[in-house]
mmCIF file of C-alpha atoms in Angstrom:
data_model
loop_
_atom_site.group_PDB
_atom_site.id
_atom_site.type_symbol
_atom_site.label_atom_id
_atom_site.label_comp_id
_atom_site.label_asym_id
_atom_site.label_seq_id
_atom_site.Cartn_x
_atom_site.Cartn_y
_atom_site.Cartn_z
ATOM 1 C CA GLU A 562 111.424 87.525 150.837
ATOM 2 C CA ASN A 563 108.828 86.176 147.897
ATOM 3 C CA ALA A 564 106.200 87.883 150.497
ATOM 4 C CA PHE A 565 104.697 88.811 147.845
ATOM 5 C CA GLU A 566 104.115 87.958 144.429
ATOM 6 C CA PRO A 567 105.884 89.577 142.020
ATOM 7 C CA ILE A 568 105.124 91.819 139.914
ATOM 8 C CA ILE A 569 106.462 90.110 136.272
ATOM 9 C CA SER A 570 106.514 86.582 136.901
ATOM 10 C CA LYS A 571 110.406 84.496 136.919
ATOM 11 C CA GLU A 572 109.573 83.307 133.669
ATOM 12 C CA VAL A 573 109.324 86.238 131.762
ATOM 13 C CA PHE A 574 111.151 87.942 133.709
ATOM 14 C CA MET A 575 114.305 85.725 133.414
ATOM 15 C CA ASN A 576 112.779 85.554 129.151
ATOM 16 C CA VAL A 577 113.702 88.968 128.421
ATOM 17 C CA GLN A 578 116.543 89.140 130.486
ATOM 18 C CA SER A 579 117.962 86.200 127.654
ATOM 19 C CA LYS A 580 117.080 88.327 124.906
ATOM 20 C CA LEU A 581 118.541 91.233 126.253
ATOM 21 C CA LYS A 582 122.447 89.875 127.311
ATOM 22 C CA SER A 583 122.056 88.985 123.621
ATOM 23 C CA ASN A 584 121.392 92.481 122.528
ATOM 24 C CA ALA A 585 123.981 93.928 124.814
ATOM 25 C CA LYS A 586 124.801 97.110 124.271
ATOM 26 C CA VAL A 587 128.622 99.236 125.013
ATOM 27 C CA LEU A 588 129.166 100.454 128.900
ATOM 28 C CA THR A 589 128.565 103.903 129.003
ATOM 29 C CA ARG A 590 129.373 107.127 131.159
ATOM 30 C CA SER A 591 127.066 106.383 134.057
ATOM 31 C CA THR A 592 125.028 103.146 135.488
ATOM 32 C CA GLN A 593 123.358 101.679 133.283
ATOM 33 C CA GLN A 594 120.640 101.004 136.041
ATOM 34 C CA ASP A 595 120.036 105.058 135.728
ATOM 35 C CA TYR A 596 118.945 104.819 132.251
ATOM 36 C CA LEU A 597 115.940 103.251 131.284
ATOM 37 C CA LEU A 598 116.114 103.577 127.237
ATOM 38 C CA ASN A 599 120.136 102.698 126.989
ATOM 39 C CA GLY A 600 121.192 101.155 123.938
ATOM 40 C CA LEU A 601 118.030 101.901 122.580
ATOM 41 C CA ILE A 602 118.250 106.064 121.206
ATOM 42 C CA TYR A 603 120.352 106.962 118.130
ATOM 43 C CA PHE A 604 120.499 110.415 116.436
ATOM 44 C CA ALA A 605 119.186 110.625 112.796
ATOM 45 C CA PRO A 606 119.886 110.891 110.381
ATOM 46 C CA CYS A 607 123.647 110.166 111.545
ATOM 47 C CA GLY A 608 122.855 106.827 113.474
ATOM 48 C CA ILE A 609 125.093 107.642 116.202
ATOM 49 C CA ARG A 610 123.913 105.560 119.041
ATOM 50 C CA LEU A 611 123.960 107.792 122.788
ATOM 51 C CA VAL A 612 124.941 106.720 125.564
ATOM 52 C CA GLY A 613 124.146 107.547 129.239
ATOM 53 C CA TRP A 614 125.764 110.696 131.603
ATOM 54 C CA LYS A 615 125.281 112.693 134.134
ATOM 55 C CA LYS A 616 126.796 115.828 135.124
ATOM 56 C CA GLU A 617 127.403 116.788 138.960
ATOM 57 C CA ARG A 618 126.609 120.292 139.920
ATOM 58 C CA LYS A 619 127.031 121.531 143.755
ATOM 59 C CA ASN A 620 123.057 120.926 144.111
ATOM 60 C CA HIS A 621 121.703 118.443 142.017
ATOM 61 C CA VAL A 622 123.019 115.600 139.295
ATOM 62 C CA ASP A 623 121.975 116.618 135.088
ATOM 63 C CA ARG A 624 121.893 113.484 133.701
ATOM 64 C CA TYR A 625 121.275 112.762 130.185
ATOM 65 C CA TYR A 626 121.599 110.518 126.720
ATOM 66 C CA ARG A 627 124.652 111.915 124.963
ATOM 67 C CA CYS A 628 126.657 111.363 121.281
ATOM 68 C CA ASN A 629 129.963 111.087 121.983
ATOM 69 C CA PRO A 630 131.951 110.879 118.731
ATOM 70 C CA ALA A 631 135.783 110.448 120.044
ATOM 71 C CA GLU A 632 134.236 106.953 122.282
ATOM 72 C CA TRP A 633 132.394 106.161 118.869
ATOM 73 C CA LYS A 634 136.220 106.458 116.517
ATOM 74 C CA LEU A 635 137.492 104.545 118.723
ATOM 75 C CA ARG A 636 135.681 101.820 118.291
ATOM 76 C CA LYS A 637 135.358 101.994 115.025
ATOM 77 C CA GLY A 638 138.743 103.125 113.944
ATOM 78 C CA VAL A 639 138.191 106.823 112.394
ATOM 79 C CA LYS A 640 141.088 108.550 112.496
ATOM 80 C CA LYS A 641 141.612 111.708 114.900
ATOM 81 C CA GLY A 642 140.120 114.937 113.285
ATOM 82 C CA LYS A 643 137.261 112.790 110.678
ATOM 83 C CA ASP A 644 134.560 112.733 110.960
ATOM 84 C CA LEU A 645 132.533 109.593 112.515
ATOM 85 C CA THR A 646 129.605 110.124 109.814
ATOM 86 C CA PRO A 647 128.640 112.992 106.896
ATOM 87 C CA TYR A 648 126.506 114.944 109.815
ATOM 88 C CA CYS A 649 129.077 115.061 112.717
ATOM 89 C CA LYS A 650 130.442 118.462 110.873
ATOM 90 C CA LYS A 651 126.528 120.221 111.074
ATOM 91 C CA CYS A 652 125.754 119.024 114.179
ATOM 92 C CA LYS A 653 125.095 121.066 117.047
ATOM 93 C CA VAL A 654 123.219 119.547 119.638
ATOM 94 C CA ARG A 655 125.012 116.390 121.521
ATOM 95 C CA SER A 656 121.899 115.241 124.056
ATOM 96 C CA VAL A 657 118.677 114.829 124.914
ATOM 97 C CA ARG A 658 117.781 115.140 129.293
ATOM 98 C CA LYS A 659 116.976 111.701 130.719
ATOM 99 C CA GLU A 660 113.587 113.721 132.174
ATOM 100 C CA VAL A 661 112.975 114.854 128.445
ATOM 101 C CA ILE A 662 112.281 111.507 126.687
ATOM 102 C CA GLU A 663 112.096 109.035 129.032
ATOM 103 C CA PRO A 664 108.419 110.455 130.070
ATOM 104 C CA PHE A 665 107.649 110.662 126.890
ATOM 105 C CA ILE A 666 108.397 106.891 125.408
ATOM 106 C CA ILE A 667 106.457 105.808 128.869
ATOM 107 C CA GLU A 668 103.566 107.460 127.927
ATOM 108 C CA LYS A 669 103.488 106.407 124.338
ATOM 109 C CA ILE A 670 104.050 102.729 126.026
ATOM 110 C CA LYS A 671 101.237 103.052 128.159
ATOM 111 C CA GLY A 672 98.892 104.128 125.003
ATOM 112 C CA LEU A 673 99.457 101.518 123.143
ATOM 113 C CA LYS A 674 96.943 99.698 125.772
ATOM 114 C CA SER A 675 94.137 100.925 123.906
ATOM 115 C CA GLU A 676 95.619 99.476 120.540
ATOM 116 C CA LEU A 677 94.964 95.438 122.414
ATOM 117 C CA PRO A 678 92.841 94.342 120.108
ATOM 118 C CA LYS A 679 94.946 95.621 117.002
ATOM 119 C CA ILE A 680 97.558 94.167 118.915
ATOM 120 C CA ARG A 681 96.588 90.597 119.874
ATOM 121 C CA GLU A 682 95.650 89.949 116.297
ATOM 122 C CA LEU A 683 99.175 90.929 114.900
ATOM 123 C CA VAL A 684 100.369 88.276 117.258
ATOM 124 C CA GLN A 685 97.919 85.946 115.732
ATOM 125 C CA LYS A 686 99.459 86.108 112.930
ATOM 126 C CA VAL A 687 102.985 86.978 113.031
ATOM 127 C CA GLY A 688 102.179 83.492 115.300
ATOM 128 C CA SER A 689 100.761 81.775 112.110
ATOM 129 C CA ARG A 690 103.274 83.476 109.911
ATOM 130 C CA ALA A 691 106.273 81.862 112.156
ATOM 131 C CA SER A 692 104.118 78.428 112.010
ATOM 132 C CA ARG A 693 103.709 78.212 107.928
ATOM 133 C CA ASP A 694 107.385 79.285 107.578
ATOM 134 C CA ILE A 695 108.458 76.652 110.156
ATOM 135 C CA LYS A 696 106.583 74.529 107.524
ATOM 136 C CA GLU A 697 108.475 75.445 104.472
ATOM 137 C CA ILE A 698 111.624 75.693 106.272
ATOM 138 C CA GLU A 699 111.007 71.191 107.713
ATOM 139 C CA HIS A 700 110.360 70.577 104.578
ATOM 140 C CA ASP A 701 113.485 72.410 102.514
ATOM 141 C CA GLU A 702 115.790 70.869 105.507
ATOM 142 C CA ASN A 703 113.870 67.071 104.287
ATOM 143 C CA ARG A 704 114.919 67.843 101.325
ATOM 144 C CA ILE A 705 118.464 68.778 101.763
ATOM 145 C CA GLY A 706 118.485 65.678 103.887
ATOM 146 C CA ILE A 707 117.519 63.542 101.125
ATOM 147 C CA GLU A 708 119.602 65.088 98.362
ATOM 148 C CA LYS A 709 122.616 64.677 101.085
ATOM 149 C CA SER A 710 122.345 61.190 101.328
ATOM 150 C CA ILE A 711 121.773 60.689 97.154
ATOM 151 C CA LEU A 712 124.904 62.264 96.897
ATOM 152 C CA GLN A 713 126.790 59.435 99.786
ATOM 153 C CA GLY A 714 124.901 56.892 97.872
ATOM 154 C CA ASP A 715 126.678 58.482 94.315
ATOM 155 C CA ILE A 716 130.029 58.536 96.396
ATOM 156 C CA LYS A 717 129.600 54.073 97.046
ATOM 157 C CA GLU A 718 128.716 53.325 92.838
ATOM 158 C CA LEU A 719 131.742 55.427 92.531
ATOM 159 C CA TYR A 720 134.377 53.744 94.951
ATOM 160 C CA GLU A 721 132.737 50.190 93.596
ATOM 161 C CA LYS A 722 133.265 50.840 89.506
ATOM 162 C CA LEU A 723 136.767 52.565 90.846
ATOM 163 C CA LYS A 724 137.452 48.701 92.982
ATOM 164 C CA ASN A 725 136.094 46.968 89.895
ATOM 165 C CA LYS A 726 137.817 48.788 86.873
ATOM 166 C CA GLU A 727 134.439 50.108 84.818
ATOM 167 C CA ILE A 728 135.954 54.112 85.401
ATOM 168 C CA THR A 729 139.907 55.524 85.664
ATOM 169 C CA ARG A 730 141.032 58.243 88.596
ATOM 170 C CA GLU A 731 140.366 61.217 86.523
ATOM 171 C CA VAL A 732 136.620 60.119 85.686
ATOM 172 C CA PHE A 733 136.501 58.746 89.666
ATOM 173 C CA SER A 734 138.337 62.186 90.819
ATOM 174 C CA LYS A 735 135.890 64.695 87.978
ATOM 175 C CA GLN A 736 133.116 63.687 90.014
ATOM 176 C CA MET A 737 134.614 63.312 93.533
ATOM 177 C CA ASP A 738 135.259 67.365 93.122
ATOM 178 C CA TYR A 739 132.079 67.585 91.283
ATOM 179 C CA ILE A 740 129.498 65.204 94.517
ATOM 180 C CA ALA A 741 132.393 67.438 96.784
ATOM 181 C CA ARG A 742 130.935 71.027 95.406
ATOM 182 C CA LYS A 743 127.229 69.687 96.114
ATOM 183 C CA ASP A 744 127.294 68.669 99.236
ATOM 184 C CA LYS A 745 129.189 72.337 100.138
ATOM 185 C CA GLU A 746 126.209 73.855 98.518
ATOM 186 C CA LEU A 747 123.476 71.907 100.375
ATOM 187 C CA ASP A 748 125.220 73.145 103.992
ATOM 188 C CA ASP A 749 125.076 76.330 103.085
ATOM 189 C CA GLU A 750 121.903 76.247 101.839
ATOM 190 C CA LEU A 751 121.647 74.496 105.772
ATOM 191 C CA PHE A 752 122.635 76.575 107.005
ATOM 192 C CA GLN A 753 121.006 79.815 105.450
ATOM 193 C CA ILE A 754 117.888 77.539 106.311
ATOM 194 C CA GLY A 755 118.850 77.439 110.028
ATOM 195 C CA ILE A 756 119.025 81.403 110.569
ATOM 196 C CA ARG A 757 115.541 81.296 108.924
ATOM 197 C CA LYS A 758 114.282 79.043 111.616
ATOM 198 C CA ARG A 759 116.125 80.861 114.262
ATOM 199 C CA GLU A 760 114.366 83.939 113.232
ATOM 200 C CA ALA A 761 110.718 82.989 112.695
ATOM 201 C CA VAL A 762 111.001 80.884 115.683
ATOM 202 C CA PHE A 763 111.889 84.381 117.885
ATOM 203 C CA ALA A 764 109.768 86.277 115.675
ATOM 204 C CA ASP A 765 106.961 84.764 116.930
ATOM 205 C CA GLN A 766 107.953 84.112 121.332
ATOM 206 C CA ASP A 767 109.266 87.806 120.602
ATOM 207 C CA ALA A 768 105.807 88.722 119.631
ATOM 208 C CA ARG A 769 103.705 86.823 122.237
ATOM 209 C CA LEU A 770 105.993 88.340 124.867
ATOM 210 C CA ALA A 771 105.628 91.953 123.395
ATOM 211 C CA GLU A 772 102.056 91.455 124.353
ATOM 212 C CA SER A 773 102.831 90.392 127.518
ATOM 213 C CA MET A 774 104.639 93.438 128.793
ATOM 214 C CA ILE A 775 102.158 95.779 127.133
ATOM 215 C CA THR A 776 99.117 94.342 128.669
ATOM 216 C CA GLN A 777 101.064 94.785 132.611
ATOM 217 C CA PHE A 778 103.182 98.090 131.384
ATOM 218 C CA PRO A 779 100.345 100.427 132.376
ATOM 219 C CA ARG A 780 98.873 98.486 134.761
ATOM 220 C CA TYR A 781 102.693 97.844 136.745
ATOM 221 C CA PHE A 782 105.995 100.076 135.624
ATOM 222 C CA ASP A 783 104.925 102.806 137.944
ATOM 223 C CA LYS A 784 105.087 100.226 140.749
ATOM 224 C CA SER A 785 107.650 98.574 139.470
ATOM 225 C CA LYS A 786 111.520 98.612 141.107
ATOM 226 C CA GLU A 787 114.344 100.325 138.024
ATOM 227 C CA LYS A 788 115.527 97.250 137.316
ATOM 228 C CA GLU A 789 111.919 95.748 136.213
ATOM 229 C CA LYS A 790 110.951 99.430 134.520
ATOM 230 C CA LYS A 791 113.756 98.698 132.307
ATOM 231 C CA THR A 792 112.978 95.052 131.699
ATOM 232 C CA LEU A 793 109.111 96.334 130.889
ATOM 233 C CA VAL A 794 110.553 99.257 128.541
ATOM 234 C CA GLN A 795 113.409 96.961 126.531
ATOM 235 C CA ALA A 796 111.011 94.562 125.949
ATOM 236 C CA ILE A 797 108.073 96.748 124.357
ATOM 237 C CA VAL A 798 110.533 98.691 122.672
ATOM 238 C CA LYS A 799 113.266 98.083 119.851
ATOM 239 C CA ARG A 800 114.834 101.693 118.931
ATOM 240 C CA VAL A 801 114.214 105.552 119.800
ATOM 241 C CA ASN A 802 115.433 107.111 116.661
ATOM 242 C CA ILE A 803 115.692 111.308 117.849
ATOM 243 C CA GLU A 804 115.799 113.638 114.857
ATOM 244 C CA HIS A 805 118.417 116.672 115.513
ATOM 245 C CA ASN A 806 115.170 119.076 114.791
ATOM 246 C CA GLY A 807 113.365 117.360 118.487
ATOM 247 C CA LYS A 808 111.193 114.570 116.384
ATOM 248 C CA VAL A 809 110.947 111.477 117.838
ATOM 249 C CA HIS A 810 110.179 108.028 115.942
ATOM 250 C CA ILE A 811 110.056 104.966 117.700
ATOM 251 C CA ASP A 812 110.312 101.622 116.485
ATOM 252 C CA PHE A 813 108.534 98.644 118.636
ATOM 253 C CA ARG A 814 109.231 95.259 118.919
ATOM 254 C CA LEU A 815 106.152 94.660 117.691
ATOM 255 C CA PRO A 816 105.677 95.617 113.857
ATOM 256 C CA LEU A 817 103.217 98.845 115.000
ATOM 257 C CA LYS A 818 103.255 101.463 113.765
ATOM 258 C CA GLY A 819 105.682 104.076 115.583
ATOM 259 C CA GLY A 820 105.186 107.026 118.291
ATOM 260 C CA LYS A 821 105.480 110.302 116.362
ATOM 261 C CA SER A 822 106.265 113.658 118.777
ATOM 262 C CA ASP A 823 103.244 116.056 118.292
ATOM 263 C CA VAL A 824 106.114 118.380 119.438
ATOM 264 C CA MET A 825 109.347 118.646 119.312
ATOM 265 C CA LEU A 826 111.003 117.902 122.331
ATOM 266 C CA PRO A 827 114.119 120.098 123.599
ATOM 267 C CA LEU A 828 116.931 119.482 123.122
ATOM 268 C CA MET A 829 120.386 120.451 124.562
ATOM 269 C CA GLY A 830 123.655 121.664 123.458
ATOM 270 C CA VAL A 831 126.885 119.527 124.978
#
């Protein structure tokens, strides 16, 4: 055990696993390990996510990614007899073979290495933008903290005035209601700022992780174990949209130009 240096560092592997768990997808009718692109493939324009299926035959097993309307109707609460999307009625294609789509996506990922200078420049821009966003967010956090402190001071002053009978209870109640509304507005703003801050931090982390994976991918993918292969692919690819005519569009985790197929992929109606 641990006799050889791991292909992917433990730190990088654990970071990606944590990211994948946070974006956990639905379970499929076949084992997740059998499908590199589980949770990533969607039909367009309907937006239905495809899941890994297999069909066992006498001498072999066919594996493919399949649209399963019945399962998604159940999950989304769509009644039987009703179409899941407006596109379902005319759709004649339900799946794409695993041995067709996976090699295509893998070759597109390997081709990203030729764009590494552009990718590194992009990662630096993402990091710089994230740093600027975080500074602005921290400025807003400080401002809200000051405003909330002022409100607390106003509350103490109101209690003193009420105690000294400088104001009536009616005026006191109105002023306290105003302060409560203002405090809630600040809390809501602070909550939205927290979301922006997390997005900025994650954007920087995801960009650097994707760059690392793209750099390692061509060299290590073919040598990796299945679990590591899936880690590499899902750290780089965010989403794959397959049109019903076979065109493929890849949405990478870095804001790169999406890969497109030069030829139509052979699909199968199931």
